[in-house]
């Protein structure tokens, strides 16, 4: 049988993020997909967007065929050192400021800037209608 697979450090794998040098980490395995860039049905930008991270979710979300999974074997170059893979970042929503009652005066000003010209226009039409000769 073959020798033990090469263990790659995540930071080293992440450096291979160009069209002419593209490595992906999928399910703990490292693949050099450089030769496949032009042939990928989704285009090379799909592969490039999955570099520098664990691309397992990206790969699985698409629902690749069994044929695609078999094809991966020829691009396999080793395993990833799991201890070097950064933790997934969880989404944290931006801090929202508390309601400021002083801003209610700004809202009133904006409403008045809209309503005052309409009232003046309405008044002008009313004056014109009632002052016109019958």
Tab-separated table of C-alpha atoms in Angstrom:
chain	number	residue	atom	x	y	z
A	1	UNK	CA	0.000	0.000	0.000
A	2	UNK	CA	0.983	3.666	-0.167
A	3	UNK	CA	2.690	5.663	2.493
A	4	UNK	CA	0.933	7.756	5.099
A	5	UNK	CA	-0.747	10.856	3.655
A	6	UNK	CA	1.101	14.149	4.010
A	7	UNK	CA	-0.218	16.367	6.805
A	8	UNK	CA	-0.651	20.008	5.752
A	9	UNK	CA	-0.847	23.017	8.054
A	10	UNK	CA	-3.886	25.220	7.369
A	11	UNK	CA	-1.877	28.446	6.971
A	12	UNK	CA	0.196	26.815	4.234
A	13	UNK	CA	-2.900	25.517	2.423
A	14	UNK	CA	-4.535	28.950	2.643
A	15	UNK	CA	-1.650	30.480	0.642
A	16	UNK	CA	-2.692	28.441	-2.402
A	17	UNK	CA	-5.575	30.704	-3.380
A	18	UNK	CA	-4.923	31.685	-6.985
A	19	UNK	CA	-6.125	30.403	-10.342
A	20	UNK	CA	-2.706	28.906	-11.138
A	21	UNK	CA	-2.295	27.455	-7.619
A	22	UNK	CA	-5.518	26.441	-5.859
A	23	UNK	CA	-5.867	24.066	-2.910
A	24	UNK	CA	-9.096	23.252	-1.070
A	25	UNK	CA	-9.852	21.627	2.283
A	26	UNK	CA	-12.890	19.355	2.131
A	27	UNK	CA	-13.792	16.940	4.927
A	28	UNK	CA	-10.321	17.122	6.447
A	29	UNK	CA	-8.580	16.312	3.164
A	30	UNK	CA	-6.480	18.646	1.034
A	31	UNK	CA	-7.002	18.772	-2.726
A	32	UNK	CA	-4.871	20.545	-5.329
A	33	UNK	CA	-7.570	21.515	-7.825
A	34	UNK	CA	-5.349	23.745	-9.979
A	35	UNK	CA	-5.614	21.398	-12.970
A	36	UNK	CA	-9.416	21.345	-12.605
A	37	UNK	CA	-9.945	25.115	-12.550
A	38	UNK	CA	-10.826	25.432	-16.244
A	39	UNK	CA	-13.008	22.313	-16.238
A	40	UNK	CA	-15.144	23.042	-13.174
A	41	UNK	CA	-18.792	23.416	-14.285
A	42	UNK	CA	-19.357	26.348	-11.928
A	43	UNK	CA	-16.229	28.172	-13.111
A	44	UNK	CA	-12.963	28.889	-11.368
A	45	UNK	CA	-14.428	31.682	-9.220
A	46	UNK	CA	-16.516	29.113	-7.337
A	47	UNK	CA	-13.377	27.196	-6.391
A	48	UNK	CA	-11.435	30.368	-5.562
A	49	UNK	CA	-14.200	31.527	-3.227
A	50	UNK	CA	-13.716	28.348	-1.197
A	51	UNK	CA	-9.981	28.776	-0.604
A	52	UNK	CA	-8.566	29.826	2.746
A	53	UNK	CA	-11.284	28.052	4.731
A	54	UNK	CA	-12.809	24.663	5.330
A	55	UNK	CA	-14.789	24.258	2.100
A	56	UNK	CA	-16.738	21.202	3.271
A	57	UNK	CA	-20.036	23.088	3.673
A	58	UNK	CA	-19.618	24.792	0.299
A	59	UNK	CA	-18.984	21.426	-1.343
A	60	UNK	CA	-21.849	19.612	0.376
A	61	UNK	CA	-24.396	22.416	-0.129
A	62	UNK	CA	-24.098	22.090	-3.899
A	63	UNK	CA	-24.966	18.398	-3.851
A	64	UNK	CA	-22.159	16.990	-5.974
A	65	UNK	CA	-22.711	13.721	-7.817
A	66	UNK	CA	-20.972	10.431	-7.038
A	67	UNK	CA	-18.956	10.944	-10.203
A	68	UNK	CA	-17.688	14.309	-8.880
A	69	UNK	CA	-16.726	12.693	-5.578
A	70	UNK	CA	-14.781	9.971	-7.393
A	71	UNK	CA	-13.075	12.608	-9.515
A	72	UNK	CA	-11.751	14.285	-6.343
A	73	UNK	CA	-9.457	11.331	-5.658
A	74	UNK	CA	-7.003	12.323	-8.394
A	75	UNK	CA	-6.589	15.786	-6.833
A	76	UNK	CA	-6.023	14.486	-3.280
A	77	UNK	CA	-2.620	15.540	-1.878
A	78	UNK	CA	-2.948	14.889	1.856
A	79	UNK	CA	-4.740	15.585	5.098
A	80	UNK	CA	-5.204	18.845	6.991
A	81	UNK	CA	-3.844	19.217	10.509
A	82	UNK	CA	-7.175	19.754	12.291
A	83	UNK	CA	-5.489	21.643	15.135
A	84	UNK	CA	-4.426	24.395	12.707
A	85	UNK	CA	-7.873	24.985	11.170
A	86	UNK	CA	-9.391	28.165	12.639
A	87	UNK	CA	-12.730	27.886	14.404
A	88	UNK	CA	-15.757	28.873	12.373
A	89	UNK	CA	-16.789	32.408	13.046
A	90	UNK	CA	-20.287	32.827	14.333
A	91	UNK	CA	-22.309	35.748	13.096
A	92	UNK	CA	-22.671	38.557	15.593
A	93	UNK	CA	-25.078	41.295	14.700
A	94	UNK	CA	-23.808	44.854	14.893
A	95	UNK	CA	-24.470	46.705	18.122
A	96	UNK	CA	-27.630	48.747	17.795
A	97	UNK	CA	-27.881	52.002	19.629
A	98	UNK	CA	-30.638	52.495	22.158
A	99	UNK	CA	-33.660	54.584	21.255
A	100	UNK	CA	-32.836	58.219	21.663
A	101	UNK	CA	-35.943	60.316	22.436
A	102	UNK	CA	-34.105	63.414	21.228
A	103	UNK	CA	-34.312	62.052	17.683
A	104	UNK	CA	-38.088	62.366	17.781
A	105	UNK	CA	-37.665	66.117	17.235
A	106	UNK	CA	-35.661	65.328	14.070
A	107	UNK	CA	-38.537	63.169	12.863
A	108	UNK	CA	-41.032	65.982	13.502
A	109	UNK	CA	-38.859	68.405	11.543
A	110	UNK	CA	-38.727	66.018	8.586
A	111	UNK	CA	-42.516	65.622	8.641
A	112	UNK	CA	-42.976	69.386	8.801
A	113	UNK	CA	-40.566	69.894	5.887
A	114	UNK	CA	-42.892	67.706	3.861
A	115	UNK	CA	-46.260	68.939	5.151
A	116	UNK	CA	-45.688	72.721	5.256
A	117	UNK	CA	-45.096	73.088	1.477
A	118	UNK	CA	-48.160	70.930	0.785
A	119	UNK	CA	-50.280	73.081	3.123
A	120	UNK	CA	-49.021	76.276	1.466
A	121	UNK	CA	-49.822	74.857	-1.965
A	122	UNK	CA	-53.286	73.810	-0.808
A	123	UNK	CA	-53.893	77.259	0.691
A	124	UNK	CA	-52.807	78.914	-2.550
A	125	UNK	CA	-55.292	76.828	-4.554
A	126	UNK	CA	-58.072	77.589	-2.057
A	127	UNK	CA	-57.398	81.337	-2.191
A	128	UNK	CA	-57.302	81.272	-5.981
A	129	UNK	CA	-60.564	79.337	-6.203
A	130	UNK	CA	-62.494	81.644	-3.853
A	131	UNK	CA	-61.068	84.911	-5.167
A	132	UNK	CA	-61.727	84.115	-8.784
A	133	UNK	CA	-64.590	85.944	-10.431
A	134	UNK	CA	-67.657	83.860	-10.775
